[in-house]
Coordinates of C-alpha atoms in Angstrom, one line a residue:
M1 CA 62.4 -107.0 15.1
M2 CA 59.5 -106.7 12.5
R3 CA 57.5 -104.9 15.3
N4 CA 60.3 -102.2 15.9
F5 CA 60.6 -101.7 12.4
L6 CA 57.0 -100.8 12.0
V7 CA 57.0 -98.5 14.8
G8 CA 60.1 -96.8 13.5
M9 CA 58.3 -96.3 9.9
L10 CA 55.3 -94.8 11.6
L11 CA 57.3 -92.4 13.5
I12 CA 59.3 -91.3 10.4
I13 CA 55.8 -90.9 8.3
S14 CA 54.2 -88.9 11.0
L15 CA 57.1 -86.3 11.1
V16 CA 57.0 -86.1 7.3
C17 CA 53.1 -85.8 6.9
T18 CA 52.7 -83.1 9.6
G19 CA 51.2 -79.7 8.8
C20 CA 48.1 -78.3 7.4
V21 CA 46.7 -79.6 4.2
E22 CA 45.1 -76.3 3.2
H23 CA 47.4 -74.0 5.0
R24 CA 46.7 -70.4 4.3
D25 CA 48.6 -67.3 5.7
I26 CA 46.6 -64.8 7.5
S27 CA 48.0 -62.1 5.2
D28 CA 46.4 -63.7 2.3
L29 CA 42.8 -63.5 3.7
N30 CA 40.4 -60.6 4.5
M31 CA 38.7 -61.3 7.9
V32 CA 35.1 -60.6 7.5
L33 CA 33.9 -59.1 10.9
G34 CA 30.5 -57.7 9.8
A35 CA 28.2 -58.3 7.0
M36 CA 24.9 -56.4 5.9
I37 CA 22.5 -58.1 3.3
D38 CA 20.0 -56.2 1.3
Y39 CA 17.5 -57.3 -1.5
D40 CA 16.2 -55.3 -4.4
P41 CA 12.8 -56.7 -5.5
Q42 CA 12.7 -54.7 -8.6
Q43 CA 15.8 -56.3 -10.1
G44 CA 15.6 -59.5 -8.2
K45 CA 19.1 -59.2 -6.8
Y46 CA 20.8 -59.6 -3.4
I47 CA 23.3 -56.9 -2.4
V48 CA 25.9 -57.8 0.1
Y49 CA 28.0 -55.4 2.2
V50 CA 31.1 -56.6 3.8
Q51 CA 33.2 -54.8 6.5
V52 CA 36.8 -55.9 7.1
A53 CA 39.3 -54.8 9.3
A54 CA 41.9 -52.3 7.6
P55 CA 45.6 -53.0 7.9
G56 CA 46.5 -51.7 11.4
A57 CA 43.0 -51.4 12.6
F58 CA 43.9 -53.4 15.7
N59 CA 47.2 -52.2 16.3
K60 CA 48.3 -50.7 19.6
D61 CA 47.6 -47.2 18.2
G62 CA 44.4 -48.3 16.5
G63 CA 45.6 -47.9 13.0
T64 CA 46.7 -45.0 10.9
R65 CA 45.3 -41.5 11.7
G66 CA 43.2 -40.0 9.1
K67 CA 42.3 -43.4 7.5
T68 CA 39.3 -45.4 8.0
S69 CA 39.7 -48.4 10.2
F70 CA 37.8 -50.8 8.0
L71 CA 37.3 -51.6 4.5
L72 CA 34.0 -52.0 2.9
F73 CA 33.4 -54.3 -0.2
Q74 CA 30.1 -54.7 -1.9
G75 CA 28.6 -57.6 -4.1
E76 CA 25.5 -58.4 -6.0
G77 CA 23.9 -61.5 -7.3
K78 CA 20.7 -63.4 -8.2
T79 CA 21.5 -65.4 -5.1
F80 CA 23.1 -64.6 -1.7
F81 CA 26.0 -67.0 -2.4
Q82 CA 26.6 -65.3 -5.7
A83 CA 26.7 -61.9 -4.2
I84 CA 29.2 -63.0 -1.5
R85 CA 31.5 -64.2 -4.4
D86 CA 31.0 -61.0 -6.3
A87 CA 32.0 -59.1 -3.1
A88 CA 35.3 -61.0 -3.0
K89 CA 36.3 -59.8 -6.5
D90 CA 37.1 -56.3 -5.3
S91 CA 38.7 -57.3 -2.0
G92 CA 42.0 -58.9 -3.8
K93 CA 42.0 -61.6 -1.2
R94 CA 39.7 -64.4 -0.1
L95 CA 37.0 -63.3 2.2
F96 CA 37.2 -65.4 5.2
W97 CA 33.9 -65.7 7.3
A98 CA 34.8 -67.6 10.4
H99 CA 35.2 -64.3 12.4
C100 CA 32.0 -62.7 11.2
Y101 CA 30.4 -61.5 14.4
V102 CA 27.2 -59.8 13.1
Y103 CA 24.7 -60.3 10.1
V104 CA 22.4 -57.5 9.5
I105 CA 19.6 -57.7 7.1
T106 CA 17.5 -55.0 5.7
E107 CA 13.8 -54.5 6.4
R108 CA 12.9 -55.1 2.8
L109 CA 15.0 -58.3 2.7
A110 CA 13.0 -59.3 5.9
Q111 CA 9.7 -58.6 4.3
H112 CA 10.6 -60.4 1.1
G113 CA 11.8 -63.5 3.0
F114 CA 15.3 -64.5 4.0
F115 CA 15.2 -68.4 3.7
S116 CA 18.0 -68.6 1.2
V117 CA 20.1 -66.5 3.5
L118 CA 19.4 -68.7 6.5
D119 CA 20.1 -71.9 4.3
F120 CA 23.6 -70.5 3.2
L121 CA 24.4 -69.4 6.9
C122 CA 23.5 -72.8 8.2
R123 CA 25.1 -74.9 5.4
D124 CA 28.3 -73.1 5.0
Y125 CA 31.1 -74.5 7.2
E126 CA 33.0 -71.2 8.0
I127 CA 29.8 -69.8 9.5
R128 CA 29.6 -69.7 13.2
E129 CA 26.1 -70.4 14.7
T130 CA 27.1 -67.9 17.6
A131 CA 27.2 -65.0 15.3
Y132 CA 24.3 -62.5 15.9
L133 CA 21.3 -61.7 13.4
M134 CA 19.5 -58.5 13.3
V135 CA 17.2 -56.3 11.2
T136 CA 17.7 -52.7 10.3
D137 CA 15.2 -50.2 8.8
E138 CA 18.0 -47.9 7.8
K139 CA 19.3 -47.4 4.2
P140 CA 22.3 -49.7 3.5
D141 CA 24.5 -46.5 2.3
Q142 CA 24.0 -44.8 5.5
F143 CA 24.3 -48.0 8.0
V144 CA 27.3 -49.7 6.6
T145 CA 29.5 -46.1 6.4
L146 CA 28.6 -45.2 10.0
E147 CA 31.8 -44.7 11.9
S148 CA 31.9 -46.0 15.5
Q149 CA 33.7 -44.3 18.3
A150 CA 33.7 -47.6 20.4
E151 CA 34.9 -50.1 17.8
N152 CA 37.3 -50.1 14.9
V153 CA 35.1 -51.9 12.7
P154 CA 31.4 -50.3 13.3
L155 CA 29.3 -53.5 12.8
I156 CA 31.2 -55.3 15.7
N157 CA 29.8 -52.6 18.1
L158 CA 26.2 -54.0 17.5
K159 CA 27.3 -57.3 19.2
V160 CA 28.2 -55.1 22.3
L161 CA 25.1 -53.0 21.9
L162 CA 22.8 -56.0 22.2
D163 CA 24.7 -57.6 24.9
L164 CA 24.6 -54.5 27.0
G165 CA 20.9 -53.7 25.9
L166 CA 19.9 -57.1 27.6
K167 CA 22.0 -56.9 30.8
R168 CA 21.8 -53.1 31.6
H169 CA 18.7 -51.6 29.9
G170 CA 16.2 -54.4 29.2
T171 CA 15.3 -52.9 25.9
T172 CA 16.8 -55.4 23.3
F173 CA 18.6 -58.8 23.3
P174 CA 21.0 -60.8 21.3
M175 CA 19.6 -63.2 18.6
K176 CA 22.2 -66.0 17.7
L177 CA 22.0 -67.6 14.3
S178 CA 21.4 -71.1 16.2
D179 CA 18.5 -69.2 17.9
V180 CA 16.8 -68.3 14.5
F181 CA 17.5 -71.9 13.1
R182 CA 15.7 -73.4 16.1
D183 CA 12.8 -71.1 16.0
Y184 CA 12.5 -71.3 12.1
L185 CA 12.1 -75.1 12.4
A186 CA 9.5 -75.0 15.2
D187 CA 6.0 -76.3 14.6
D188 CA 4.4 -72.7 15.0
S189 CA 7.4 -70.5 13.8
N190 CA 6.9 -67.2 15.1
Y191 CA 9.8 -65.2 16.7
V192 CA 11.3 -61.9 17.1
I193 CA 14.7 -60.5 16.0
P194 CA 16.1 -57.2 17.3
L195 CA 15.6 -54.0 15.1
V196 CA 18.7 -51.8 14.9
S197 CA 18.3 -48.0 13.9
I198 CA 20.4 -44.8 13.7
D199 CA 20.0 -42.5 16.6
K200 CA 20.6 -38.7 15.9
P201 CA 22.3 -36.9 18.8
H202 CA 20.1 -34.5 20.7
L203 CA 23.2 -32.0 21.3
K204 CA 23.6 -29.9 18.1
T205 CA 27.3 -29.4 17.6
Q206 CA 30.0 -29.9 14.9
S207 CA 32.5 -31.8 17.3
P208 CA 33.4 -35.2 15.8
A209 CA 33.0 -36.6 19.5
V210 CA 29.1 -36.2 19.0
S211 CA 28.0 -38.2 16.0
D212 CA 25.1 -40.5 14.8
Q213 CA 25.0 -43.7 16.9
L214 CA 23.6 -47.2 16.3
H215 CA 20.3 -47.7 18.7
A216 CA 18.2 -50.8 19.5
T217 CA 15.2 -50.7 21.5
R218 CA 12.6 -52.3 19.2
A219 CA 12.1 -55.6 17.5
V220 CA 10.6 -57.2 14.4
V221 CA 8.1 -60.2 14.6
V222 CA 8.9 -62.9 12.0
K223 CA 6.6 -65.8 10.7
K224 CA 9.0 -68.6 9.3
D225 CA 11.3 -66.2 7.3
K226 CA 9.3 -63.4 6.5
M227 CA 8.9 -60.1 8.9
I228 CA 5.1 -59.2 9.6
D229 CA 5.5 -56.3 12.1
V230 CA 7.3 -54.3 14.5
L231 CA 7.3 -54.1 18.3
S232 CA 7.5 -50.9 20.1
G233 CA 10.3 -50.5 22.8
E234 CA 7.6 -51.1 25.5
E235 CA 6.2 -54.0 23.6
T236 CA 9.6 -55.6 23.3
R237 CA 10.5 -55.2 26.9
G238 CA 7.1 -56.8 27.9
Y239 CA 8.3 -59.8 25.6
L240 CA 11.8 -59.8 27.4
W241 CA 10.2 -59.9 30.8
V242 CA 8.7 -63.3 30.0
K243 CA 11.1 -64.9 27.6
R244 CA 14.5 -63.7 28.8
Q245 CA 15.3 -64.4 32.2
K246 CA 18.6 -62.3 32.3
T247 CA 16.8 -59.1 31.5
H248 CA 17.6 -56.2 33.6
G249 CA 16.3 -52.4 33.3
I250 CA 14.9 -49.6 34.9
V251 CA 11.4 -49.4 36.0
V252 CA 9.8 -46.1 36.7
V253 CA 6.7 -46.0 39.0
K254 CA 4.7 -43.3 40.6
V255 CA 4.3 -43.4 44.5
E256 CA 2.6 -40.7 46.3
D257 CA 2.6 -38.4 43.2
E258 CA 6.2 -38.8 43.0
L259 CA 8.4 -40.8 40.2
I260 CA 10.7 -43.5 41.8
S261 CA 13.4 -45.5 39.6
L262 CA 13.6 -48.9 40.3
E263 CA 16.5 -51.2 39.2
E264 CA 15.3 -54.7 38.2
I265 CA 18.1 -57.1 39.4
G266 CA 16.4 -60.5 38.6
H267 CA 13.2 -62.2 37.8
E268 CA 11.6 -65.5 37.0
A269 CA 8.7 -66.0 34.6
K270 CA 6.5 -69.1 34.2
I271 CA 3.9 -70.0 31.6
I272 CA 1.5 -72.2 33.0
P273 CA -1.2 -73.7 30.4
Q274 CA -4.7 -74.6 31.7
V275 CA -7.3 -76.8 30.1
N276 CA -11.0 -76.8 31.5
Q277 CA -13.6 -78.6 30.1
G278 CA -12.0 -78.1 26.6
E279 CA -11.3 -74.5 27.1
I280 CA -7.6 -73.4 26.8
S281 CA -6.2 -70.5 28.9
F282 CA -2.7 -69.4 30.2
L283 CA -1.3 -67.9 33.3
I284 CA 1.8 -66.1 33.1
E285 CA 3.6 -65.7 36.5
L286 CA 6.3 -63.1 36.8
Q287 CA 8.3 -62.5 40.0
S288 CA 10.6 -59.6 39.9
E289 CA 13.4 -58.5 42.3
L290 CA 14.0 -54.7 42.4
N291 CA 16.4 -52.2 44.2
Y292 CA 15.7 -48.5 44.9
G293 CA 17.7 -46.5 42.5
E294 CA 16.2 -43.0 42.7
I295 CA 13.5 -41.5 44.9
G296 CA 12.0 -38.1 44.1
Q297 CA 10.5 -37.3 47.5
P298 CA 11.7 -37.2 51.2
T299 CA 10.6 -40.4 53.1
N300 CA 11.7 -43.1 55.1
I301 CA 12.1 -45.9 52.4
Q302 CA 12.3 -48.7 55.2
E303 CA 8.6 -48.1 56.3
E304 CA 6.7 -51.1 55.3
K305 CA 3.5 -49.0 53.9
F306 CA 6.0 -47.3 51.6
I307 CA 7.7 -50.4 50.3
Q308 CA 4.3 -52.1 49.8
A309 CA 3.0 -49.2 47.8
T310 CA 6.2 -49.3 45.7
E311 CA 5.9 -52.9 45.1
Q312 CA 2.3 -52.8 44.1
A313 CA 3.1 -49.9 41.7
A314 CA 6.0 -51.9 40.1
S315 CA 3.7 -55.0 39.8
H316 CA 1.2 -52.9 38.0
V317 CA 3.6 -51.5 35.5
L318 CA 5.5 -54.8 34.6
A319 CA 2.0 -56.3 34.2
Q320 CA 0.9 -53.6 31.8
E321 CA 4.2 -54.0 29.7
V322 CA 3.5 -57.8 29.6
E323 CA -0.1 -57.3 28.7
K324 CA 0.5 -55.0 25.9
S325 CA 3.0 -57.2 24.3
I326 CA 0.5 -60.0 24.5
Q327 CA -2.3 -58.0 22.9
K328 CA 0.1 -57.3 20.0
S329 CA 0.9 -60.8 19.6
Q330 CA -2.7 -61.9 19.5
E331 CA -3.6 -59.1 17.0
M332 CA -1.1 -60.0 14.5
K333 CA -1.8 -63.7 15.0
A334 CA 1.9 -64.5 16.0
D335 CA 2.5 -66.7 19.0
F336 CA 6.1 -65.4 19.7
F337 CA 5.7 -66.2 23.4
S338 CA 5.6 -69.7 22.4
L339 CA 2.4 -70.5 24.3
G340 CA 1.6 -73.3 21.9
R341 CA 4.9 -74.9 22.7
E342 CA 4.1 -74.9 26.3
L343 CA 0.6 -76.3 25.7
Q344 CA 2.1 -79.1 23.6
L345 CA 4.3 -80.1 26.6
A346 CA 1.6 -80.0 29.1
Y347 CA -1.5 -81.3 27.2
P348 CA -0.1 -83.1 23.9
E349 CA -3.6 -84.5 23.1
T350 CA -5.2 -80.9 23.4
W351 CA -2.5 -79.5 21.0
Q352 CA -2.8 -82.3 18.6
A353 CA -6.6 -81.3 18.3
V354 CA -5.8 -77.4 17.7
Q355 CA -2.4 -77.5 16.1
K356 CA -3.6 -76.7 12.8
E357 CA -5.8 -73.9 13.6
W358 CA -3.5 -72.4 16.7
S359 CA -2.3 -69.3 14.9
E360 CA -5.3 -68.3 12.8
K361 CA -8.3 -69.3 15.2
V362 CA -7.4 -70.4 18.6
F363 CA -4.6 -68.2 19.7
P364 CA -6.0 -64.7 18.8
D365 CA -9.0 -65.5 21.4
V366 CA -7.3 -67.5 23.9
A367 CA -7.8 -66.1 27.4
I368 CA -4.3 -65.1 29.1
K369 CA -4.0 -63.8 32.7
V370 CA -0.7 -62.0 33.8
S371 CA 0.3 -62.2 37.4
V372 CA 3.3 -60.2 38.7
K373 CA 4.5 -60.1 42.1
A374 CA 7.5 -57.4 42.6
K375 CA 9.7 -57.3 45.5
I376 CA 12.0 -54.6 46.9
E377 CA 15.3 -56.4 47.9
R378 CA 17.7 -53.3 48.8
T379 CA 17.6 -49.6 49.3
G380 CA 21.1 -48.8 48.2
L381 CA 23.4 -46.7 50.7
L382 CA 20.6 -44.6 52.0
T383 CA 17.7 -45.9 54.3
F384 CA 16.2 -42.5 55.1
N385 CA 15.7 -39.8 52.4
H386 CA 15.0 -36.2 53.3
L387 CA 16.0 -32.9 52.1
G388 CA 18.3 -32.0 54.8
G389 CA 20.7 -34.9 54.8
S390 CA 20.7 -38.7 55.0
E391 CA 21.3 -41.6 57.3
S392 CA 23.7 -44.3 55.9
E393 CA 23.0 -48.0 56.4

């Protein structure tokens, strides 16, 4: 009897107490979808720009014609957290950060150091570690007001831009907050973050269909929380060939005095540490699979001689890109290839002996050999290329 009474009471209590303790209607919140963070060293202030979807921006018709698809709020403060709260003053609603996909920091903040920003993003429970972090060398007033034809909220387009850049072009890459946290906490904290700029259209016209667009082909090199240098597009791609296994892109080579475009469809890279009589060296092996994409000469592309010449040319080009990026890393004394980490795993005792002097004395002079083996996998729909016609596979 008592048992049945207790079960009944529990059922009644469960019905009465259901619901969210801190229930908030979505109409009472401003959903932050992208944020830009700047720092003024003269005033010692953080400036935050927040992009929020305007009412109706995600409706079927894409919002109200003639009106902006996003709202922009700005805040300032001596700390990043204070600047965020200051931005909320003008919004009229609480800023909700759980759906913020992109955080962009300015170049001068990156050079000053962004530890306090990382600390907040790691500490606050609303922030998602899957959000993307990037750097821009553009001025905030130009960057945050740039309209996007692809997305209703412009900063969201950056997420698509970085994903597509890795999968289709091999010129940039996404960097999640979780990746930055991991790299910052590493023993030898050197890493790269994508750099985003505004690209001016080559076509000169007043048409609204042709406008400035966001562009990402470079990266910044960071030691702990401070930017120290910039990688060119070619140096960035050399880094990606080794560190990002899902990179794809176009490789242009010259065979028999004609240019050929090859599509990189897959690759595998290995970093092999070597210690011989106390001398440290590294071997970077790269195996790349490619397709013929465009051929600028009449030839039988199934001929073994032509395929071998193409593979040799591709191996040479890929090796040059990787070597150029490695040379840059040694010049700036920043091991963003994580060679030290590989040495630590393979030879822990050797790493213990050189750890303290690795970045400044050992890494800049260590011998690094790059070995690339390119292989042509497919020719496309044509097996014989000549001016008069073609044979199908």
